[in-house]
Short mmCIF file of C-alpha atoms in Angstrom, two decimals:
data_model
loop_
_atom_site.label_atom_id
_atom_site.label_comp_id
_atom_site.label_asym_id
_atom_site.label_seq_id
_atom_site.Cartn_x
_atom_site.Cartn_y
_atom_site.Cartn_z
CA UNK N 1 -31.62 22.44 12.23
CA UNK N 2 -31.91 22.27 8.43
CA UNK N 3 -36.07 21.78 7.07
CA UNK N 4 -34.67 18.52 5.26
CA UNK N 5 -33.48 16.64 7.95
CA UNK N 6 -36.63 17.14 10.25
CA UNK N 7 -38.95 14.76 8.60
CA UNK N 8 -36.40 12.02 8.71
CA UNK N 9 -36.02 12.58 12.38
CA UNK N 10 -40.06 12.55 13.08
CA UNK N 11 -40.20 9.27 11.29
CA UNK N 12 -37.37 7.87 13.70
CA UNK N 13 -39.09 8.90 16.35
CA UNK N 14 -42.34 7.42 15.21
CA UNK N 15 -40.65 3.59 14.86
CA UNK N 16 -38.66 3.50 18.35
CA UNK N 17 -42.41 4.79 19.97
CA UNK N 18 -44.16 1.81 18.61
CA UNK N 19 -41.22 -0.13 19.02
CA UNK N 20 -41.95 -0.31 22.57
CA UNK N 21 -38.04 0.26 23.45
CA UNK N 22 -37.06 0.17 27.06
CA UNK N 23 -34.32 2.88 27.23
CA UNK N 24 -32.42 3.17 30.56
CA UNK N 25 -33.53 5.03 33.17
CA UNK N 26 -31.54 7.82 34.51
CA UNK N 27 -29.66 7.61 37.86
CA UNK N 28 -31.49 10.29 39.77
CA UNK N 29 -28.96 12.73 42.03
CA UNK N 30 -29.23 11.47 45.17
CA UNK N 31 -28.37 8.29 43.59
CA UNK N 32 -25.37 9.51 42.77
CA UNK N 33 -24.68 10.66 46.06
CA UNK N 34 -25.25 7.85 47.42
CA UNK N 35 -23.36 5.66 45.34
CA UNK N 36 -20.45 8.46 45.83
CA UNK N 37 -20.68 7.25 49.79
CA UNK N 38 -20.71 3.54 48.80
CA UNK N 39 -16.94 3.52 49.00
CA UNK N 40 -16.64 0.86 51.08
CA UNK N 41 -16.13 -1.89 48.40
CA UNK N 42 -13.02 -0.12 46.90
CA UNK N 43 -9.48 -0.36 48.54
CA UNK N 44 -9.19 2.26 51.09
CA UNK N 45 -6.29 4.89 51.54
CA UNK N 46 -4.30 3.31 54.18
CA UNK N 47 -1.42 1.07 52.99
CA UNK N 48 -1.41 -2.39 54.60
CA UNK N 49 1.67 -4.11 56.18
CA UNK N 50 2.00 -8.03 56.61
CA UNK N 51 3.75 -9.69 59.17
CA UNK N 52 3.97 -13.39 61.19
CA UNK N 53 4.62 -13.56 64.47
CA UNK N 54 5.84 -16.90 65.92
CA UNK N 55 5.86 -18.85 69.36
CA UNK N 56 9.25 -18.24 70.03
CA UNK N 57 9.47 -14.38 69.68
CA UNK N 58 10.02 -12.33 72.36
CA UNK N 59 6.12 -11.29 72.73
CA UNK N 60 5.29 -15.17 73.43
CA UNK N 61 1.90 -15.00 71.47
CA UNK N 62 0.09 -18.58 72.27
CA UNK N 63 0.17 -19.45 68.72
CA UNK N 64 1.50 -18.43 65.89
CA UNK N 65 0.07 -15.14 64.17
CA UNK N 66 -0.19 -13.11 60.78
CA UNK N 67 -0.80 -9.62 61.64
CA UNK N 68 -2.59 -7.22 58.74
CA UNK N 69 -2.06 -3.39 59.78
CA UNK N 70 -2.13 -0.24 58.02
CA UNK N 71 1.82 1.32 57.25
CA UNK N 72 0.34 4.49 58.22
CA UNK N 73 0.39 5.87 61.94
CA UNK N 74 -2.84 5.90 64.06
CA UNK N 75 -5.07 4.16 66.63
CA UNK N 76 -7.05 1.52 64.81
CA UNK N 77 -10.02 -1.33 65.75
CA UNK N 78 -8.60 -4.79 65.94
CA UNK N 79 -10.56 -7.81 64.22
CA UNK N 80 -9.65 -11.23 65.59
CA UNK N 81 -9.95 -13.57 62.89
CA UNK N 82 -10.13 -17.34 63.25
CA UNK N 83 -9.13 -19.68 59.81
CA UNK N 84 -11.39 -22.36 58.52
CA UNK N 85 -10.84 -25.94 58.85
CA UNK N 86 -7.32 -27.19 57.68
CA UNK N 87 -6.97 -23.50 56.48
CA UNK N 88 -3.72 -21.48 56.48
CA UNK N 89 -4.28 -17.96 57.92
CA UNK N 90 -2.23 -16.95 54.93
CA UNK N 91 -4.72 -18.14 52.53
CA UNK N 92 -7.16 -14.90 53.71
CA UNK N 93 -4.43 -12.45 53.32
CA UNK N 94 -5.82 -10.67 50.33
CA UNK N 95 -9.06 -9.79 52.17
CA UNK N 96 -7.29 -9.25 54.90
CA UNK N 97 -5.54 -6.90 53.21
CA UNK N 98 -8.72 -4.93 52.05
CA UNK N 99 -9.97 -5.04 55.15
CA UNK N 100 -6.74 -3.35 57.15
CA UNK N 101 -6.54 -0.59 53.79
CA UNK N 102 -9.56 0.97 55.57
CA UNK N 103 -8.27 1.22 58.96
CA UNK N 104 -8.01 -2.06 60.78
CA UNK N 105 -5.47 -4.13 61.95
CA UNK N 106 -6.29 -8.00 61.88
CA UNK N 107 -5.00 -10.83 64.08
CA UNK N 108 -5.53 -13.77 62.66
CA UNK N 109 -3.72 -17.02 64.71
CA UNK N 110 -2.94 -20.04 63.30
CA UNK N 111 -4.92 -22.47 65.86
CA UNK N 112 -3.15 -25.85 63.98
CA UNK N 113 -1.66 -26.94 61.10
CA UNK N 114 -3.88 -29.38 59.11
CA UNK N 115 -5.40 -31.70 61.53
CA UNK N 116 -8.29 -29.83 63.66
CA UNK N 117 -8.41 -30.75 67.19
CA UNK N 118 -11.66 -31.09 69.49
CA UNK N 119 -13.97 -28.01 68.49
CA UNK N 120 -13.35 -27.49 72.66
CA UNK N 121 -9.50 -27.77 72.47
CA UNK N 122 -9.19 -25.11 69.85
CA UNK N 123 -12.03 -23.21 71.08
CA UNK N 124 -9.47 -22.90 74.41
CA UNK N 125 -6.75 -21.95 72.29
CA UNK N 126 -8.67 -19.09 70.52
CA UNK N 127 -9.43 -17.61 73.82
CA UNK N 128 -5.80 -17.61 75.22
CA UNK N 129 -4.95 -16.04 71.81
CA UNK N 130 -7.72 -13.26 73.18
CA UNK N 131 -6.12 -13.27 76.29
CA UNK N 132 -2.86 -12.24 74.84
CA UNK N 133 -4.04 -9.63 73.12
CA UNK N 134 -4.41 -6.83 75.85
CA UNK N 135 0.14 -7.06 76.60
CA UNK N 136 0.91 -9.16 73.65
CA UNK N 137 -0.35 -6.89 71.03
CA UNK N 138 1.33 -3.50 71.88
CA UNK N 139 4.51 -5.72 71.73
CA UNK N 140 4.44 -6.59 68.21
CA UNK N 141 3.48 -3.60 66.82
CA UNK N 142 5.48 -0.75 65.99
CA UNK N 143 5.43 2.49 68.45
CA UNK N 144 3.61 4.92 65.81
CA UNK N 145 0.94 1.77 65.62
CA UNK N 146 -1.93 1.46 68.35
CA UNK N 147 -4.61 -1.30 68.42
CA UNK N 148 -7.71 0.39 70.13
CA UNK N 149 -9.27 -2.91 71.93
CA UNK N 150 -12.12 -1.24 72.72
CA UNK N 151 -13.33 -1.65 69.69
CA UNK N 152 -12.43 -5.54 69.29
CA UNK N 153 -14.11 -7.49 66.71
CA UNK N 154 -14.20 -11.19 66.77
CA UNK N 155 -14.65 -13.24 63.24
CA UNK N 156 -14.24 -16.37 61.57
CA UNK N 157 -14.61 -18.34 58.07
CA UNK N 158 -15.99 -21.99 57.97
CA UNK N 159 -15.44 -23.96 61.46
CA UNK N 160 -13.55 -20.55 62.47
CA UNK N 161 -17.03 -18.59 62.71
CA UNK N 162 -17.82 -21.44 64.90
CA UNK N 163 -15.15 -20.95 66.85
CA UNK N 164 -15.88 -17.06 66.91
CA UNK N 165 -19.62 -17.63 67.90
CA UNK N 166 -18.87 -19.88 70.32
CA UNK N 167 -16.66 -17.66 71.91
CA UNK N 168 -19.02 -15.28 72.03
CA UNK N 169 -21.36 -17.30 73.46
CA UNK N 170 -18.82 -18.06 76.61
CA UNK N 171 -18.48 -22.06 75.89
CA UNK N 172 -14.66 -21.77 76.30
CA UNK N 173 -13.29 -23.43 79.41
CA UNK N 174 -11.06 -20.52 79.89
CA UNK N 175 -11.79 -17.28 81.11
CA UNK N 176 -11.49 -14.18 79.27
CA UNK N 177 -10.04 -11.14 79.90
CA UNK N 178 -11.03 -9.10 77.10
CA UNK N 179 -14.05 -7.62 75.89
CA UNK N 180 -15.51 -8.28 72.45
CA UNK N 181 -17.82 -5.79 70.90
CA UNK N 182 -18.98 -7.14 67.19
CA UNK N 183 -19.40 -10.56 65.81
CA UNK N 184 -18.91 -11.53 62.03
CA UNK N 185 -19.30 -15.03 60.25
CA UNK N 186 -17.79 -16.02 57.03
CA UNK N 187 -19.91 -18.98 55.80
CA UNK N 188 -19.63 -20.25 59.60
CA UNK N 189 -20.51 -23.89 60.05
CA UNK N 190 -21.07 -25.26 63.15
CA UNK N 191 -20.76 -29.30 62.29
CA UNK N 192 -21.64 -31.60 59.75
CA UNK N 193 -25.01 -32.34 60.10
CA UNK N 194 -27.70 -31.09 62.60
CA UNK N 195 -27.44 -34.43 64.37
CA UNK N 196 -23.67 -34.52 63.97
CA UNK N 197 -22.37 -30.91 65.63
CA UNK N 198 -19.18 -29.79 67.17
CA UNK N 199 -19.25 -29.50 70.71
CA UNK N 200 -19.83 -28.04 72.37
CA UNK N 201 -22.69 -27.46 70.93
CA UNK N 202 -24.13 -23.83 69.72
CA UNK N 203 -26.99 -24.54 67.60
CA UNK N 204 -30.59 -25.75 69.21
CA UNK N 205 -32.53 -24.08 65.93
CA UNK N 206 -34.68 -21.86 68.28
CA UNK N 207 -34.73 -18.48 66.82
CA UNK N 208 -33.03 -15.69 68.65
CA UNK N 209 -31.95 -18.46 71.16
CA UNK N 210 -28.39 -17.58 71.34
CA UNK N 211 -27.17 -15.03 74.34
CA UNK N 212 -25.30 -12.50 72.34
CA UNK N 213 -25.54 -8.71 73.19
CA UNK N 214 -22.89 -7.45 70.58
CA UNK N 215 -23.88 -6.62 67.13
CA UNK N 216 -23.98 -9.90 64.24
CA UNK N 217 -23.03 -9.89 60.61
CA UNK N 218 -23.01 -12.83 58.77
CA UNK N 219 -21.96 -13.33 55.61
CA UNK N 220 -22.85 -16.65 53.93
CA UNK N 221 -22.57 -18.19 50.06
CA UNK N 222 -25.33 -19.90 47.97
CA UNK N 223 -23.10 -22.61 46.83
CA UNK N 224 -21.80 -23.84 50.36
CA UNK N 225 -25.05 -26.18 50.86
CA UNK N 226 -24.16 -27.75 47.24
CA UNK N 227 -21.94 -30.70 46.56
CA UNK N 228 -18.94 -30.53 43.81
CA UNK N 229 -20.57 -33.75 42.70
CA UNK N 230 -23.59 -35.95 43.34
CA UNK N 231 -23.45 -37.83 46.89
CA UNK N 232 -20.50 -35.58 48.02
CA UNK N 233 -20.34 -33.97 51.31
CA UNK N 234 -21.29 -30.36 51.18
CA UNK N 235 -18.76 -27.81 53.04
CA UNK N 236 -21.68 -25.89 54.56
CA UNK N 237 -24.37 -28.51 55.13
CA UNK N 238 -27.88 -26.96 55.49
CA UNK N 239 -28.63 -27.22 59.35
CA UNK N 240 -25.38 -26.38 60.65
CA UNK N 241 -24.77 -23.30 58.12
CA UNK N 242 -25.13 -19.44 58.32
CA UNK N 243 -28.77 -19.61 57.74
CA UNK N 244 -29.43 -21.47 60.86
CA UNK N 245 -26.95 -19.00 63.21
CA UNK N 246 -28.64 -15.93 61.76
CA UNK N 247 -31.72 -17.31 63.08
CA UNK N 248 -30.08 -17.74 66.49
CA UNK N 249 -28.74 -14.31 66.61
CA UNK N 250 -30.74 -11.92 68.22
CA UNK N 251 -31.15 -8.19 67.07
CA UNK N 252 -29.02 -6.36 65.71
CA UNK N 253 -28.05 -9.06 63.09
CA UNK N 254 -27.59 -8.69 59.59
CA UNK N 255 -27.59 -11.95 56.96
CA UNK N 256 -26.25 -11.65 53.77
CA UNK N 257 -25.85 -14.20 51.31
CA UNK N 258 -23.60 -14.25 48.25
CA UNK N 259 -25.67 -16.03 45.81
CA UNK N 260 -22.91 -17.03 42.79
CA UNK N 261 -19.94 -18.09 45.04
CA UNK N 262 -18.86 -21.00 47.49
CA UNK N 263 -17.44 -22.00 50.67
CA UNK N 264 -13.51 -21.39 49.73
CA UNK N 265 -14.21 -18.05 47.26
CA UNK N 266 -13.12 -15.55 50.05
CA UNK N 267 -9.77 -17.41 49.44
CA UNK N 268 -6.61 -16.19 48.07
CA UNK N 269 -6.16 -17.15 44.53
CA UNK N 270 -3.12 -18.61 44.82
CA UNK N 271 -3.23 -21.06 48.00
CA UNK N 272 -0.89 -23.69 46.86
CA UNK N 273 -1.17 -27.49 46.14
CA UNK N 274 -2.87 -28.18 49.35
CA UNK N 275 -4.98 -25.04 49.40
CA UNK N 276 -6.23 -25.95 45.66
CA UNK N 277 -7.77 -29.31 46.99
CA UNK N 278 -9.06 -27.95 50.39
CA UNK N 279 -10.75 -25.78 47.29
CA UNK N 280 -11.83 -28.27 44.93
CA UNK N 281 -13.54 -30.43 48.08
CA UNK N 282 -16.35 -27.43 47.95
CA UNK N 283 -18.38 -26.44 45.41
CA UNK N 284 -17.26 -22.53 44.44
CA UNK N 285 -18.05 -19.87 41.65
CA UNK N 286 -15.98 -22.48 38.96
CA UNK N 287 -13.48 -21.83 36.41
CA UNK N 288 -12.69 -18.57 35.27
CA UNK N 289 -14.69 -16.45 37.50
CA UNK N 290 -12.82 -13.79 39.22
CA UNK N 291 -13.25 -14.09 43.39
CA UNK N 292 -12.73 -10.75 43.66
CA UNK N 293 -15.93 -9.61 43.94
CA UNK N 294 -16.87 -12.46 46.76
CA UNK N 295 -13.47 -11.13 48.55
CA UNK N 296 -14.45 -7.37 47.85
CA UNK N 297 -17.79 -7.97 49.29
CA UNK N 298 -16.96 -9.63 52.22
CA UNK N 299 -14.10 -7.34 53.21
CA UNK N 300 -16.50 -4.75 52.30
CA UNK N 301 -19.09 -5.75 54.78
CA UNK N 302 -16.87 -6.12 57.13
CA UNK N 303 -16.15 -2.43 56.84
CA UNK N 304 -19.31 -0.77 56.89
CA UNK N 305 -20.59 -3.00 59.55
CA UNK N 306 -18.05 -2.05 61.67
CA UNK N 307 -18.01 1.31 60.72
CA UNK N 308 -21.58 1.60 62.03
CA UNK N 309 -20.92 0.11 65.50
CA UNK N 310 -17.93 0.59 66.05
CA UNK N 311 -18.06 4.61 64.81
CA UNK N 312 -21.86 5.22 64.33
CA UNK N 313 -21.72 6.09 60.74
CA UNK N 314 -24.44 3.41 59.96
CA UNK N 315 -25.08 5.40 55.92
CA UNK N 316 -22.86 2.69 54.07
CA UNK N 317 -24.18 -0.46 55.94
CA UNK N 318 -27.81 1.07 55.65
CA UNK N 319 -27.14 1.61 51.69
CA UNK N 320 -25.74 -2.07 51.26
CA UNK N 321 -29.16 -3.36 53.70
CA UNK N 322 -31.44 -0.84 50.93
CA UNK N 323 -29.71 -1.21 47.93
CA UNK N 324 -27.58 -5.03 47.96
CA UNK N 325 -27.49 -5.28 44.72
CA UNK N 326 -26.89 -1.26 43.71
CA UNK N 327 -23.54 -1.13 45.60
CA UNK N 328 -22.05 -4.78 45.74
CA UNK N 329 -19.80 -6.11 43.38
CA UNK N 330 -21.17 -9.60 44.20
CA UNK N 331 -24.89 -10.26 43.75
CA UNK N 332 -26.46 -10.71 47.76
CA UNK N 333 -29.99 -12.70 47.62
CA UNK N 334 -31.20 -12.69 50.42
CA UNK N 335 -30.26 -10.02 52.72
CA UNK N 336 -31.95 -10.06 55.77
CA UNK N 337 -32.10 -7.95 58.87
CA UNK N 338 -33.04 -7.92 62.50
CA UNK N 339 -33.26 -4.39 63.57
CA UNK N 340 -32.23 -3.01 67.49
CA UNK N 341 -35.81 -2.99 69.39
CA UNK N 342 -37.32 -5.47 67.30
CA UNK N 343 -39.01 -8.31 68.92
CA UNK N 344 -37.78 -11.70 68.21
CA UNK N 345 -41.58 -12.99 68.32
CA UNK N 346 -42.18 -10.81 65.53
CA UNK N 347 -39.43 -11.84 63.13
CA UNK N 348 -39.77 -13.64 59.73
CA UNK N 349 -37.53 -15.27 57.03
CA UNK N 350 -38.08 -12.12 54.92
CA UNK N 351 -35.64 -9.48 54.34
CA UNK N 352 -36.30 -6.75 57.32
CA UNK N 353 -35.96 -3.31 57.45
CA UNK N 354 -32.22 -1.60 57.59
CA UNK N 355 -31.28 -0.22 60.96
CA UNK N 356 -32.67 3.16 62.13
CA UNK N 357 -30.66 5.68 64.27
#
């Protein structure tokens, strides 16, 4: 270096030291490797493949269905996913999508067209959809295409996560005949008030009071409890929301809550006329904000959760416990976690430790 450009340089140096400048700090290495394993919130390598499945086809499903499976051939976990109130299942099909491009093949029914029936009536249809499953689903699938029901995930957005908890809880009149082995809610809402709740009833608001022995995620949104305008209804009233489930979930159960989006974010974009004012009835993320991230979150929660029970690779879902806000595109505040072995006595509101195997 030339003599006449080093006292310039010293003197540089000199102002940004007393200038108190924060400079960014370096992403260590094993940052990097971790963040290389965080790939869980990208699309995944398998191609997905979209198909409905009516009544009237020759594999007699109870109701009709939209199937999500990868093009690819394999053996992959099944996720049974029930719709939101007055929802179309086609409305989810872009997380959906995500979610089957890493190796899963969803089921999602359509339980009714716009007008709900009692939360028991279509609780009883989601469990003969389960029913169906075990012949029904080898029929509509192509031969190179397996659906591995031991590893059966049941899930649900809005009054569907109701209808998925509730199922896991065994309040359907009709037997099952299947085995489910992990639970996720999407903003589930079990009523419309704590006073005013579906039946049957779920919710008493005694923690860890619910008697579920499969693993819990639930993923809920910090606008849900807020009305589009002043005297409004709220789509996830507090109460009845996914803060009060979480604390009836007993370990393991993992609560995350995505603090910039609403009830109707994980939807499609483009859900027609009636899907755009099923949308503007709830309080969301607002004009020009991209859902993506919301959709990219969820679907990647979805993945790494499962991938940890249903495979034992628990690093991604541990990173995303750890580090929210490090791997997911959508800000998560609060993320909270009741660990396998940890007494229910001893559980708080805070965020808890990530799982340890």
């Amino acid at each position: 270096m030339e003599t006449r450009l080093l006292f310039p340089l010293v003197m540089l140096l000199g102002i940004l030291l007393e200038s108190n400048l924060v400079f960014p700090t370096p992403v260590s290495e094993s940052d990097h490797s971790v963040l290389e394993q965080a790939s869980v919130f990208e699309t995944g390598k398998f191609h997905p493949i979209t198909s409905d499945v009516g009544t009237a086809s020759s594999c007699s499903p109870p109701k009709p269905l939209l199937i999500v499976r990868p093009e690819e051939q394999g053996t992959y976990p099944v996720i049974l996913f029930h719709h939101g109130t007055a929802c179309q299942n086609s409305w989810y099909t872009d997380v959906f999508s995500f979610i089957s491009s890493h190796g899963y093949i969803v089921v999602a029914p359509q339980l009714y067209d716009l007008i709900p029936p009692s939360g028991q009536g279509e609780l009883d249809l989601a469990a003969k959809v389960a029913n169906w499953l075990p012949s029904g689903l080898r029929c509509v699938l192509p031969e190179n295409i397996e659906g591995d029901l031991q590893n059966l995930a049941l899930a649900g957005h809005s009054r569907g996560g109701y209808i998925a908890f509730a199922l896991a809880l065994g309040l359907a009149d009709v037997s099952f005949e299947v085995n489910f082995s992990a639970l996720i809610g999407v903003d589930p809402v079990a009523g419309t008030s704590k006073n005013d709740q579906l039946e049957p009833k779920m919710l008493d608001h005694e923690s860890c009071s619910f008697n579920i022995s499969i693993p819990v995620a639930i993923i809920g949104t910090g606008l849900g409890n807020k009305p589009v305008l002043p005297l409004m209804p709220t789509c996830a009233p507090d109460g009845v929301s996914h803060t009060e489930i979480f604390n009836g979930c007993r370990p393991p159960c993992s609560h995350f809550v995505t603090t910039d989006y609403g009830h109707m974010d994980v939807l499609d974009d483009d859900i027609g006329v009636v899907g755009g004012l099923a949308r503007a009835a709830c309080k969301g993320s607002g004009s020009g904000v991209s859902r993506d991230p919301m959709r990219k979150t969820a679907g990647g929660i979805f993945v790494a959760f499962l991938e940890a029970f249903f495979n034992g690779n628990y690093t991604e879902y541990n990173n995303i416990l750890q580090k929210p806000n490090y791997f997911a595109p959508a800000t998560l505040d609060p993320v909270q976690n009741k660990s396998e072995g940890t007494s229910c006595s001893g559980l708080s509101a805070m965020s808890m430790p990530a799982f340890s195997f």
